[in-house]
mmCIF file of C-alpha atoms in Angstrom:
data_model
loop_
_atom_site.group_PDB
_atom_site.id
_atom_site.type_symbol
_atom_site.label_atom_id
_atom_site.label_comp_id
_atom_site.label_asym_id
_atom_site.label_seq_id
_atom_site.Cartn_x
_atom_site.Cartn_y
_atom_site.Cartn_z
ATOM 1 C CA MET A 1 253.768 -122.704 -30.748
ATOM 2 C CA PRO A 2 251.387 -122.744 -27.378
ATOM 3 C CA GLN A 3 252.741 -125.937 -25.159
ATOM 4 C CA ALA A 4 249.410 -128.361 -23.677
ATOM 5 C CA ALA A 5 248.972 -127.964 -19.877
ATOM 6 C CA THR A 6 249.178 -131.263 -17.733
ATOM 7 C CA ILE A 7 246.721 -133.165 -16.553
ATOM 8 C CA ALA A 8 246.703 -135.892 -14.043
ATOM 9 C CA VAL A 9 246.458 -139.322 -15.867
ATOM 10 C CA ARG A 10 246.024 -142.047 -14.186
ATOM 11 C CA ALA A 11 244.797 -146.082 -14.031
ATOM 12 C CA GLU A 12 241.498 -146.815 -12.182
ATOM 13 C CA PRO A 13 240.832 -150.166 -11.313
ATOM 14 C CA PRO A 14 236.298 -150.672 -11.348
ATOM 15 C CA ALA A 15 234.971 -149.765 -8.416
ATOM 16 C CA PRO A 16 233.090 -152.994 -7.316
ATOM 17 C CA SER A 17 229.702 -151.125 -6.486
ATOM 18 C CA ARG A 18 229.617 -149.734 -9.707
ATOM 19 C CA ARG A 19 229.616 -151.005 -13.560
ATOM 20 C CA GLY A 20 232.268 -150.212 -15.266
ATOM 21 C CA ALA A 21 231.154 -148.535 -19.161
ATOM 22 C CA CYS A 22 228.263 -145.934 -19.473
ATOM 23 C CA PRO A 23 225.176 -146.895 -20.956
ATOM 24 C CA THR A 24 224.471 -145.480 -24.233
ATOM 25 C CA LEU A 25 221.070 -146.244 -26.720
ATOM 26 C CA ARG A 26 223.197 -149.041 -28.371
ATOM 27 C CA GLN A 27 224.131 -150.612 -25.817
ATOM 28 C CA PRO A 28 220.926 -149.478 -22.819
ATOM 29 C CA MET A 29 221.934 -150.717 -19.305
ATOM 30 C CA PRO A 30 219.922 -153.236 -17.194
ATOM 31 C CA THR A 31 218.157 -151.670 -14.424
ATOM 32 C CA GLY A 32 215.279 -152.519 -12.164
ATOM 33 C CA ASP A 33 212.722 -151.345 -14.594
ATOM 34 C CA GLY A 34 214.657 -152.722 -17.579
ATOM 35 C CA LEU A 35 217.099 -151.592 -19.839
ATOM 36 C CA LEU A 36 218.654 -148.032 -19.676
ATOM 37 C CA ALA A 37 219.404 -146.367 -23.331
ATOM 38 C CA ARG A 38 221.250 -142.576 -22.803
ATOM 39 C CA PHE A 39 222.314 -140.900 -25.629
ATOM 40 C CA ARG A 40 223.374 -136.864 -25.750
ATOM 41 C CA PRO A 41 222.072 -135.265 -28.810
ATOM 42 C CA ILE A 42 225.236 -133.864 -30.988
ATOM 43 C CA ASP A 43 225.542 -130.199 -29.025
ATOM 44 C CA SER A 44 222.411 -131.156 -26.627
ATOM 45 C CA THR A 45 220.142 -129.445 -29.685
ATOM 46 C CA LEU A 46 216.324 -131.463 -30.347
ATOM 47 C CA SER A 47 214.038 -129.710 -33.003
ATOM 48 C CA LEU A 48 210.465 -129.991 -31.159
ATOM 49 C CA PRO A 49 209.362 -132.625 -33.798
ATOM 50 C CA ALA A 50 212.400 -134.639 -32.030
ATOM 51 C CA LEU A 51 211.211 -134.040 -28.921
ATOM 52 C CA ALA A 52 208.036 -134.911 -29.620
ATOM 53 C CA ALA A 53 209.184 -138.057 -31.431
ATOM 54 C CA ILE A 54 211.119 -138.931 -28.213
ATOM 55 C CA THR A 55 208.342 -139.014 -26.279
ATOM 56 C CA CYS A 56 206.386 -141.754 -28.545
ATOM 57 C CA ALA A 57 209.268 -143.580 -28.964
ATOM 58 C CA ALA A 58 209.593 -143.779 -25.188
ATOM 59 C CA ARG A 59 206.323 -144.449 -24.347
ATOM 60 C CA GLU A 60 206.405 -147.141 -27.676
ATOM 61 C CA HIS A 61 209.225 -149.218 -26.468
ATOM 62 C CA GLY A 62 209.662 -148.347 -22.742
ATOM 63 C CA ASN A 63 207.544 -147.811 -19.481
ATOM 64 C CA GLY A 64 207.274 -143.538 -20.523
ATOM 65 C CA LEU A 65 210.016 -142.473 -17.587
ATOM 66 C CA ILE A 66 212.034 -139.607 -19.527
ATOM 67 C CA GLU A 67 214.849 -139.062 -17.050
ATOM 68 C CA ILE A 68 217.363 -135.714 -18.164
ATOM 69 C CA THR A 69 220.983 -136.359 -16.365
ATOM 70 C CA GLN A 70 223.540 -134.356 -14.391
ATOM 71 C CA ARG A 71 225.548 -133.710 -17.002
ATOM 72 C CA GLY A 72 221.713 -132.834 -19.832
ATOM 73 C CA SER A 73 222.192 -135.732 -21.269
ATOM 74 C CA LEU A 74 218.604 -137.956 -22.148
ATOM 75 C CA GLN A 75 217.566 -141.207 -20.813
ATOM 76 C CA VAL A 76 214.881 -143.443 -21.412
ATOM 77 C CA ARG A 77 213.883 -146.233 -19.495
ATOM 78 C CA GLY A 78 211.813 -149.535 -19.207
ATOM 79 C CA LEU A 79 213.303 -150.991 -22.411
ATOM 80 C CA SER A 80 213.519 -154.463 -23.421
ATOM 81 C CA PRO A 81 215.787 -156.691 -24.961
ATOM 82 C CA ALA A 82 212.597 -157.015 -27.725
ATOM 83 C CA THR A 83 212.389 -152.942 -28.019
ATOM 84 C CA SER A 84 215.590 -151.477 -27.272
ATOM 85 C CA VAL A 85 216.580 -151.626 -31.007
ATOM 86 C CA PRO A 86 213.331 -150.520 -32.330
ATOM 87 C CA PHE A 87 213.607 -148.035 -30.140
ATOM 88 C CA ALA A 88 217.163 -147.113 -30.862
ATOM 89 C CA ARG A 89 216.667 -147.022 -34.954
ATOM 90 C CA ALA A 90 213.399 -144.692 -33.916
ATOM 91 C CA ILE A 91 215.791 -141.965 -31.830
ATOM 92 C CA ALA A 92 218.843 -142.080 -34.724
ATOM 93 C CA ALA A 93 215.711 -141.466 -37.505
ATOM 94 C CA GLU A 94 215.013 -138.110 -35.880
ATOM 95 C CA VAL A 95 217.852 -136.726 -33.907
ATOM 96 C CA MET A 96 221.758 -136.529 -34.458
ATOM 97 C CA VAL A 97 223.203 -138.426 -31.943
ATOM 98 C CA GLU A 98 226.948 -138.038 -29.940
ATOM 99 C CA SER A 99 229.297 -140.989 -30.396
ATOM 100 C CA GLY A 100 232.563 -141.896 -29.571
ATOM 101 C CA VAL A 101 234.060 -139.297 -26.428
ATOM 102 C CA PRO A 102 231.419 -137.026 -25.567
ATOM 103 C CA VAL A 103 232.690 -132.595 -26.738
ATOM 104 C CA GLU A 104 230.048 -131.123 -24.559
ATOM 105 C CA THR A 105 229.047 -127.261 -25.003
ATOM 106 C CA PRO A 106 226.995 -125.423 -22.717
ATOM 107 C CA SER A 107 222.973 -124.968 -23.401
ATOM 108 C CA LEU A 108 222.912 -121.643 -24.827
ATOM 109 C CA ALA A 109 226.464 -122.246 -26.572
ATOM 110 C CA GLY A 110 225.615 -119.989 -29.744
ATOM 111 C CA LEU A 111 221.979 -117.849 -28.691
ATOM 112 C CA ASP A 112 224.301 -115.648 -25.084
ATOM 113 C CA GLY A 113 226.485 -113.595 -26.849
ATOM 114 C CA ALA A 114 229.876 -115.777 -25.290
ATOM 115 C CA PRO A 115 232.159 -117.400 -28.652
ATOM 116 C CA ASP A 116 230.195 -120.008 -30.105
ATOM 117 C CA PRO A 117 231.840 -122.933 -29.150
ATOM 118 C CA HIS A 118 230.063 -125.432 -31.856
ATOM 119 C CA PRO A 119 231.872 -125.209 -34.822
ATOM 120 C CA LEU A 120 235.493 -126.030 -32.763
ATOM 121 C CA ALA A 121 233.497 -129.204 -31.099
ATOM 122 C CA ALA A 122 232.398 -130.378 -34.401
ATOM 123 C CA ARG A 123 235.978 -130.169 -35.132
ATOM 124 C CA LEU A 124 237.056 -131.632 -32.646
ATOM 125 C CA ARG A 125 234.073 -134.701 -33.162
ATOM 126 C CA GLN A 126 235.691 -135.289 -36.412
ATOM 127 C CA ALA A 127 239.591 -135.034 -35.354
ATOM 128 C CA ILE A 128 238.710 -137.459 -32.333
ATOM 129 C CA ALA A 129 237.033 -140.102 -34.513
ATOM 130 C CA GLU A 130 239.822 -140.015 -37.039
ATOM 131 C CA ALA A 131 242.328 -140.898 -34.419
ATOM 132 C CA ASP A 132 239.822 -143.530 -33.948
ATOM 133 C CA LEU A 133 240.282 -142.849 -29.998
ATOM 134 C CA ALA A 134 237.559 -143.423 -28.495
ATOM 135 C CA ALA A 135 237.442 -147.332 -28.626
ATOM 136 C CA ARG A 136 241.264 -147.006 -26.552
ATOM 137 C CA LEU A 137 239.588 -144.397 -23.746
ATOM 138 C CA SER A 138 237.467 -145.018 -20.411
ATOM 139 C CA PRO A 139 233.738 -143.894 -21.941
ATOM 140 C CA LYS A 140 233.476 -141.602 -18.527
ATOM 141 C CA VAL A 141 236.404 -139.486 -20.571
ATOM 142 C CA THR A 142 234.660 -135.920 -21.297
ATOM 143 C CA VAL A 143 236.312 -133.228 -23.226
ATOM 144 C CA ILE A 144 234.633 -129.589 -22.442
ATOM 145 C CA VAL A 145 234.697 -126.800 -24.939
ATOM 146 C CA ASP A 146 232.883 -124.014 -23.381
ATOM 147 C CA GLY A 147 233.126 -119.998 -24.688
ATOM 148 C CA GLY A 148 231.956 -118.732 -21.755
ATOM 149 C CA SER A 149 232.599 -120.825 -18.659
ATOM 150 C CA SER A 150 228.941 -121.319 -18.196
ATOM 151 C CA LEU A 151 229.920 -125.196 -17.649
ATOM 152 C CA ALA A 152 232.599 -124.478 -15.157
ATOM 153 C CA GLY A 153 231.157 -125.996 -12.313
ATOM 154 C CA LEU A 154 231.755 -129.602 -14.639
ATOM 155 C CA ALA A 155 234.130 -131.452 -14.081
ATOM 156 C CA ALA A 156 235.723 -133.280 -17.197
ATOM 157 C CA ASP A 157 238.696 -135.054 -18.499
ATOM 158 C CA ILE A 158 240.225 -132.241 -20.896
ATOM 159 C CA ARG A 159 238.491 -128.288 -20.854
ATOM 160 C CA VAL A 160 239.254 -126.459 -23.882
ATOM 161 C CA ASP A 161 237.999 -122.779 -22.801
ATOM 162 C CA ALA A 162 237.554 -119.177 -25.203
ATOM 163 C CA PHE A 163 239.965 -116.918 -23.895
ATOM 164 C CA GLY A 164 242.269 -113.498 -25.130
ATOM 165 C CA GLY A 165 240.434 -113.805 -29.018
ATOM 166 C CA GLY A 166 241.599 -117.764 -29.176
ATOM 167 C CA TRP A 167 241.644 -120.990 -27.223
ATOM 168 C CA ARG A 168 243.061 -122.176 -24.557
ATOM 169 C CA VAL A 169 243.390 -126.479 -23.048
ATOM 170 C CA ASN A 170 243.381 -126.796 -19.801
ATOM 171 C CA ALA A 171 243.681 -122.692 -18.448
ATOM 172 C CA GLY A 172 247.175 -122.867 -20.871
ATOM 173 C CA GLY A 173 248.427 -119.823 -22.957
ATOM 174 C CA SER A 174 246.092 -118.557 -25.604
ATOM 175 C CA THR A 175 245.855 -120.330 -28.503
ATOM 176 C CA ASP A 176 244.348 -120.751 -32.309
ATOM 177 C CA GLU A 177 241.702 -123.199 -33.003
ATOM 178 C CA ALA A 178 243.571 -125.342 -35.066
ATOM 179 C CA ASP A 179 246.741 -126.233 -32.002
ATOM 180 C CA ALA A 180 244.226 -126.804 -29.395
ATOM 181 C CA ILE A 181 242.897 -129.054 -31.467
ATOM 182 C CA ALA A 182 246.435 -130.539 -31.544
ATOM 183 C CA GLN A 183 246.925 -130.527 -27.871
ATOM 184 C CA VAL A 184 243.122 -132.057 -27.033
ATOM 185 C CA LEU A 185 244.356 -135.146 -29.398
ATOM 186 C CA ALA A 186 248.030 -135.177 -27.970
ATOM 187 C CA GLN A 187 246.432 -135.566 -24.237
ATOM 188 C CA LEU A 188 243.399 -137.410 -25.092
ATOM 189 C CA GLU A 189 246.339 -139.904 -26.776
ATOM 190 C CA ALA A 190 248.549 -139.316 -23.506
ATOM 191 C CA ILE A 191 245.139 -140.278 -21.443
ATOM 192 C CA ALA A 192 244.393 -143.378 -24.037
ATOM 193 C CA VAL A 193 248.452 -145.171 -23.615
ATOM 194 C CA GLN A 194 247.474 -145.926 -19.942
ATOM 195 C CA GLY A 195 244.653 -147.879 -20.873
ATOM 196 C CA PRO A 196 241.345 -148.384 -20.783
ATOM 197 C CA LEU A 197 240.449 -147.538 -17.341
ATOM 198 C CA ALA A 198 242.291 -143.907 -17.074
ATOM 199 C CA ARG A 199 241.019 -140.756 -16.587
ATOM 200 C CA GLY A 200 241.696 -136.723 -17.000
ATOM 201 C CA ARG A 201 240.163 -136.156 -13.639
ATOM 202 C CA LEU A 202 240.217 -132.432 -14.124
ATOM 203 C CA ALA A 203 238.121 -131.049 -11.205
ATOM 204 C CA PRO A 204 235.610 -128.474 -11.801
ATOM 205 C CA LEU A 205 237.303 -125.048 -11.073
ATOM 206 C CA GLY A 206 234.961 -123.777 -7.721
ATOM 207 C CA VAL A 207 232.210 -122.264 -9.163
ATOM 208 C CA SER A 208 228.651 -124.577 -9.097
ATOM 209 C CA VAL A 209 226.646 -125.062 -12.766
ATOM 210 C CA PRO A 210 224.153 -122.241 -13.061
ATOM 211 C CA LEU A 211 220.779 -123.914 -12.456
ATOM 212 C CA PRO A 212 218.895 -123.454 -15.800
ATOM 213 C CA ILE A 213 215.505 -122.174 -14.068
ATOM 214 C CA GLY A 214 214.389 -118.333 -15.166
ATOM 215 C CA ALA A 215 213.732 -116.404 -18.847
ATOM 216 C CA HIS A 216 217.226 -116.059 -20.445
ATOM 217 C CA ARG A 217 217.395 -112.680 -22.769
ATOM 218 C CA LEU A 218 219.295 -114.348 -25.608
ATOM 219 C CA ALA A 219 221.797 -111.560 -28.369
ATOM 220 C CA ASP A 220 218.965 -111.875 -31.362
ATOM 221 C CA GLY A 221 216.621 -110.577 -28.826
ATOM 222 C CA THR A 222 214.204 -113.705 -28.422
ATOM 223 C CA HIS A 223 214.175 -115.396 -24.737
ATOM 224 C CA ALA A 224 214.814 -118.787 -23.874
ATOM 225 C CA LEU A 225 212.348 -120.378 -21.149
ATOM 226 C CA GLY A 226 214.903 -122.373 -18.516
ATOM 227 C CA LEU A 227 212.678 -125.531 -16.647
ATOM 228 C CA ALA A 228 214.267 -127.990 -14.254
ATOM 229 C CA LEU A 229 213.090 -131.754 -13.873
ATOM 230 C CA PRO A 230 211.673 -133.143 -10.179
ATOM 231 C CA PHE A 231 214.588 -134.982 -9.736
ATOM 232 C CA GLY A 232 215.952 -135.201 -13.544
ATOM 233 C CA SER A 233 212.507 -137.513 -14.109
ATOM 234 C CA ILE A 234 208.923 -136.289 -16.307
ATOM 235 C CA GLU A 235 206.584 -139.095 -17.583
ATOM 236 C CA ALA A 236 206.393 -138.874 -20.935
ATOM 237 C CA PRO A 237 202.514 -137.683 -21.516
ATOM 238 C CA ALA A 238 203.653 -134.237 -19.799
ATOM 239 C CA LEU A 239 207.393 -133.757 -22.014
ATOM 240 C CA ALA A 240 205.394 -133.558 -25.437
ATOM 241 C CA ALA A 241 202.596 -131.391 -23.797
ATOM 242 C CA LEU A 242 205.279 -129.269 -22.776
ATOM 243 C CA ALA A 243 206.510 -129.534 -26.553
ATOM 244 C CA GLU A 244 203.256 -128.632 -27.882
ATOM 245 C CA ALA A 245 202.709 -125.940 -26.296
ATOM 246 C CA ALA A 246 206.258 -124.420 -26.523
ATOM 247 C CA GLY A 247 205.721 -125.118 -31.109
ATOM 248 C CA ARG A 248 202.207 -122.801 -30.094
ATOM 249 C CA ALA A 249 204.377 -120.124 -27.909
ATOM 250 C CA GLY A 250 206.725 -119.860 -30.930
ATOM 251 C CA ALA A 251 209.928 -121.519 -29.225
ATOM 252 C CA ARG A 252 212.213 -122.910 -32.661
ATOM 253 C CA GLU A 253 213.920 -125.907 -30.448
ATOM 254 C CA VAL A 254 214.935 -127.749 -27.647
ATOM 255 C CA ARG A 255 218.838 -127.333 -25.708
ATOM 256 C CA LEU A 256 219.314 -129.959 -22.810
ATOM 257 C CA ALA A 257 220.673 -128.187 -19.824
ATOM 258 C CA PRO A 258 222.811 -130.120 -17.074
ATOM 259 C CA ARG A 259 221.460 -129.885 -14.078
ATOM 260 C CA ARG A 260 219.098 -132.133 -15.609
ATOM 261 C CA GLY A 261 217.318 -129.553 -16.390
ATOM 262 C CA LEU A 262 216.188 -127.675 -20.716
ATOM 263 C CA HIS A 263 215.097 -124.099 -21.931
ATOM 264 C CA LEU A 264 213.121 -123.464 -24.634
ATOM 265 C CA VAL A 265 214.293 -120.967 -27.084
ATOM 266 C CA GLY A 266 213.418 -118.292 -29.734
ATOM 267 C CA LEU A 267 210.228 -117.275 -27.119
ATOM 268 C CA ALA A 268 209.097 -112.990 -27.432
ATOM 269 C CA VAL A 269 209.149 -111.905 -23.796
ATOM 270 C CA GLU A 270 204.938 -111.784 -23.547
ATOM 271 C CA ASP A 271 204.993 -115.279 -24.205
ATOM 272 C CA VAL A 272 207.143 -116.584 -21.718
ATOM 273 C CA ALA A 273 204.965 -115.490 -18.881
ATOM 274 C CA ALA A 274 201.681 -118.317 -19.628
ATOM 275 C CA LEU A 275 204.572 -120.644 -21.397
ATOM 276 C CA ARG A 276 206.369 -121.073 -17.954
ATOM 277 C CA GLU A 277 202.746 -121.718 -15.647
ATOM 278 C CA ARG A 278 201.969 -124.328 -18.185
ATOM 279 C CA ALA A 279 204.679 -126.305 -17.675
ATOM 280 C CA GLU A 280 204.366 -125.821 -13.627
ATOM 281 C CA ARG A 281 200.994 -127.251 -14.931
ATOM 282 C CA LEU A 282 202.693 -130.256 -15.941
ATOM 283 C CA GLY A 283 204.585 -130.891 -13.127
ATOM 284 C CA PHE A 284 207.834 -128.930 -14.336
ATOM 285 C CA VAL A 285 210.060 -127.053 -11.961
ATOM 286 C CA ALA A 286 210.680 -123.401 -13.190
ATOM 287 C CA ASP A 287 210.530 -121.166 -9.493
ATOM 288 C CA PRO A 288 214.619 -120.919 -8.094
ATOM 289 C CA ALA A 289 213.243 -121.453 -4.955
ATOM 290 C CA ASP A 290 211.494 -124.572 -5.615
ATOM 291 C CA PRO A 291 212.303 -127.428 -2.057
ATOM 292 C CA ARG A 292 212.075 -130.136 -5.213
ATOM 293 C CA LEU A 293 215.383 -128.303 -6.646
ATOM 294 C CA SER A 294 217.497 -128.739 -3.079
ATOM 295 C CA ILE A 295 217.247 -132.447 -3.577
ATOM 296 C CA ALA A 296 219.533 -135.620 -5.526
ATOM 297 C CA ALA A 297 217.349 -138.548 -5.566
ATOM 298 C CA CYS A 298 217.758 -141.879 -7.935
ATOM 299 C CA ALA A 299 215.288 -143.758 -8.835
ATOM 300 C CA GLY A 300 215.381 -146.365 -6.242
ATOM 301 C CA ARG A 301 213.471 -149.656 -5.211
ATOM 302 C CA ASP A 302 210.877 -148.638 -8.329
ATOM 303 C CA GLY A 303 214.085 -148.597 -11.199
ATOM 304 C CA CYS A 304 216.697 -150.145 -10.463
ATOM 305 C CA ALA A 305 217.510 -153.739 -8.769
ATOM 306 C CA SER A 306 220.240 -152.294 -6.475
ATOM 307 C CA GLY A 307 217.531 -149.610 -4.323
ATOM 308 C CA ARG A 308 216.452 -150.172 -1.131
ATOM 309 C CA ILE A 309 214.556 -147.981 -0.920
ATOM 310 C CA ALA A 310 211.483 -145.785 -3.123
ATOM 311 C CA THR A 311 213.545 -142.538 -3.414
ATOM 312 C CA ARG A 312 211.746 -140.365 -4.953
ATOM 313 C CA ALA A 313 208.790 -140.802 -3.653
ATOM 314 C CA ILE A 314 210.772 -140.016 -0.278
ATOM 315 C CA ALA A 315 211.927 -137.121 -2.093
ATOM 316 C CA ALA A 316 208.875 -135.697 -3.069
ATOM 317 C CA GLU A 317 207.236 -135.951 0.671
ATOM 318 C CA LEU A 318 210.330 -133.915 2.124
ATOM 319 C CA ALA A 319 209.960 -131.146 0.143
ATOM 320 C CA GLN A 320 206.352 -130.569 0.891
ATOM 321 C CA ILE A 321 207.129 -131.878 5.039
ATOM 322 C CA ALA A 322 210.291 -129.439 4.950
ATOM 323 C CA PRO A 323 210.281 -127.024 2.116
ATOM 324 C CA GLY A 324 212.088 -124.591 4.988
ATOM 325 C CA LEU A 325 215.088 -126.394 5.686
ATOM 326 C CA LEU A 326 215.176 -127.056 2.033
ATOM 327 C CA ASP A 327 216.363 -123.541 1.369
ATOM 328 C CA GLY A 328 218.712 -124.333 -1.556
ATOM 329 C CA SER A 329 222.227 -123.498 0.785
ATOM 330 C CA PHE A 330 222.969 -127.363 0.688
ATOM 331 C CA THR A 331 221.907 -130.798 -0.990
ATOM 332 C CA LEU A 332 219.712 -133.599 0.529
ATOM 333 C CA HIS A 333 220.542 -136.568 -1.378
ATOM 334 C CA VAL A 334 218.387 -139.641 -0.915
ATOM 335 C CA SER A 335 219.981 -142.844 -2.171
ATOM 336 C CA GLY A 336 218.520 -146.252 -2.908
ATOM 337 C CA CYS A 337 221.227 -147.526 -2.743
ATOM 338 C CA ALA A 338 225.339 -147.211 -0.812
ATOM 339 C CA LYS A 339 226.267 -145.836 -4.445
ATOM 340 C CA GLY A 340 225.131 -142.883 -3.790
ATOM 341 C CA CYS A 341 224.850 -142.149 -8.016
ATOM 342 C CA ALA A 342 222.609 -139.201 -7.720
ATOM 343 C CA HIS A 343 225.228 -137.252 -5.633
ATOM 344 C CA PRO A 344 228.705 -138.851 -5.604
ATOM 345 C CA ARG A 345 229.912 -136.590 -3.322
ATOM 346 C CA ALA A 346 229.339 -136.044 -0.035
ATOM 347 C CA ALA A 347 226.165 -134.469 1.883
ATOM 348 C CA ALA A 348 225.285 -132.301 4.246
ATOM 349 C CA LEU A 349 222.714 -134.651 4.927
ATOM 350 C CA THR A 350 222.454 -138.646 3.006
ATOM 351 C CA LEU A 351 219.076 -140.700 3.395
ATOM 352 C CA VAL A 352 219.881 -143.900 2.568
ATOM 353 C CA GLY A 353 218.575 -147.745 1.538
ATOM 354 C CA LEU A 354 219.645 -150.273 3.546
ATOM 355 C CA PRO A 355 219.519 -153.796 3.144
ATOM 356 C CA GLY A 356 216.037 -154.586 4.729
ATOM 357 C CA GLY A 357 214.886 -151.568 3.772
ATOM 358 C CA GLY A 358 215.836 -149.456 6.391
ATOM 359 C CA CYS A 359 216.965 -145.889 5.853
ATOM 360 C CA GLY A 360 220.279 -144.812 7.085
ATOM 361 C CA VAL A 361 221.010 -141.127 7.810
ATOM 362 C CA VAL A 362 224.456 -140.115 7.295
ATOM 363 C CA PRO A 363 225.167 -135.951 8.309
ATOM 364 C CA ALA A 364 227.834 -134.982 6.790
ATOM 365 C CA GLY A 365 228.671 -137.585 4.447
ATOM 366 C CA SER A 366 228.036 -140.286 1.404
ATOM 367 C CA ALA A 367 225.766 -142.529 0.951
ATOM 368 C CA SER A 368 228.977 -145.095 1.269
ATOM 369 C CA ALA A 369 229.790 -143.393 4.349
ATOM 370 C CA GLU A 370 228.454 -145.573 7.267
ATOM 371 C CA PRO A 371 225.064 -144.290 8.592
ATOM 372 C CA ALA A 372 225.309 -142.182 11.849
ATOM 373 C CA ALA A 373 221.364 -143.657 12.878
ATOM 374 C CA SER A 374 218.352 -146.054 11.201
ATOM 375 C CA LEU A 375 214.682 -144.814 10.852
ATOM 376 C CA ALA A 376 211.169 -147.063 9.317
ATOM 377 C CA PRO A 377 210.897 -145.345 5.962
ATOM 378 C CA LYS A 378 207.417 -143.824 7.477
ATOM 379 C CA ALA A 379 209.247 -141.965 9.582
ATOM 380 C CA VAL A 380 211.339 -140.210 7.872
ATOM 381 C CA SER A 381 209.251 -137.158 6.923
ATOM 382 C CA ALA A 382 208.289 -137.034 10.467
ATOM 383 C CA ARG A 383 211.917 -137.194 11.871
ATOM 384 C CA LEU A 384 212.556 -134.070 8.775
ATOM 385 C CA ALA A 385 209.608 -132.227 9.720
ATOM 386 C CA ALA A 386 210.731 -132.086 13.255
ATOM 387 C CA LEU A 387 214.955 -131.187 12.184
ATOM 388 C CA GLU A 388 212.808 -128.136 10.239
ATOM 389 C CA GLY A 389 211.042 -127.160 13.327
ATOM 390 C CA LEU A 390 214.026 -126.615 15.089
ATOM 391 C CA TYR A 391 215.756 -125.348 12.056
ATOM 392 C CA ARG A 392 212.960 -122.518 12.639
ATOM 393 C CA ALA A 393 213.158 -121.905 16.091
ATOM 394 C CA ARG A 394 216.852 -121.546 15.767
ATOM 395 C CA GLU A 395 218.476 -118.201 17.535
ATOM 396 C CA HIS A 396 220.709 -116.591 14.185
ATOM 397 C CA ALA A 397 217.834 -115.984 11.593
ATOM 398 C CA GLN A 398 220.103 -115.068 9.214
ATOM 399 C CA GLU A 399 221.682 -118.816 8.694
ATOM 400 C CA SER A 400 220.994 -121.085 6.445
ATOM 401 C CA ALA A 401 220.358 -124.265 6.591
ATOM 402 C CA ALA A 402 223.082 -125.526 5.128
ATOM 403 C CA GLU A 403 225.729 -123.180 8.202
ATOM 404 C CA TRP A 404 222.532 -124.880 10.678
ATOM 405 C CA LEU A 405 223.255 -127.834 10.425
ATOM 406 C CA ALA A 406 227.216 -126.995 10.107
ATOM 407 C CA ARG A 407 226.448 -125.670 13.574
ATOM 408 C CA LEU A 408 224.406 -128.839 14.877
ATOM 409 C CA GLY A 409 227.401 -131.083 13.756
ATOM 410 C CA PRO A 410 226.473 -135.190 12.675
ATOM 411 C CA TRP A 411 225.708 -135.686 16.012
ATOM 412 C CA GLY A 412 223.140 -133.305 16.429
ATOM 413 C CA ILE A 413 221.961 -134.115 13.559
ATOM 414 C CA ALA A 414 221.535 -137.809 14.061
ATOM 415 C CA ALA A 415 220.178 -137.306 17.599
ATOM 416 C CA VAL A 416 217.657 -134.898 16.471
ATOM 417 C CA LEU A 417 216.270 -137.373 13.607
ATOM 418 C CA ARG A 418 216.634 -140.297 16.333
ATOM 419 C CA GLU A 419 214.197 -138.836 18.507
#
């Protein structure tokens, strides 16, 4: 029997600026606009009636804002202690919601011609539940089961990939399904014995998760239309209208996708263009060159008690003011506070809310780094427009924005933005 690949297991104290647990459907998290519930449908799959029901529940019990996270989970905002329980009941009546240790599969798994990870994922969920591991593990522990490596860019604690006609766990040797399950259970147990804060910490495999945007031909000859939510957020009426339009176009289901997107599945090729046009009119991102895709923005002060600036309003304005600079080669991070939830890693350029409502500028750093300059929020757009003007006038015409920013350097960027 092949041996499980070893993984680094370590327990970590919770960071003082971060909450120690993830919000769920049954245990929503307090935020600046009420309670936030997060949930993932089994295999990221929703029927169109279920999607419509979610939009109705979000309007009836929350504030009508619906989000898709970077990993493809759904979030509903603006719940209250009085409405969170009926909201959870309404969702559970329509959606098969994943519970326990998340076992993630690619958005188009089983449709794209790659080995289907769904049967293995289902057996893993059952085995993990029977072993009663979830109660002893951090709520952030995640298992990925990938038939075609489309989730190679996502971090995980344990990764199971199709390989050599079988499966391999954490890049080990090829094995059968039963042994893969045994290896995953053994490694989850190894994490659990280290305590409830321990993690496996497998880094992404050196590639980025592909954008969901665009038309994708499926193995059965139909198509999936991929869309993204602007900054991961949309109003419930727009999502309800999209579900209705997708149904009229012949879509049979919805698949939630990493990078804050979704796929409308089962379309005839001749129906894709009209549905894409309708989606754009409703506010969805349907163009992979859309500058909004280059910006990571949290809920900000409008939706988070820690937020100090109106992040998404600033981000939307910057997408209009500086589209040439936002060429997709780097991420502009607009963070409401130093926690940097929307983009925990360093970014080529971060704008972060400061105490008192100012906007800190952090070139080549994360939201928690010391700002190199401070701007009034009303000055941010003008200064980014000035930075874009310099980029357009650069000497190296083939240089991407990321390359130009790296050549300008952190202090050069800060100097431009301070002027």
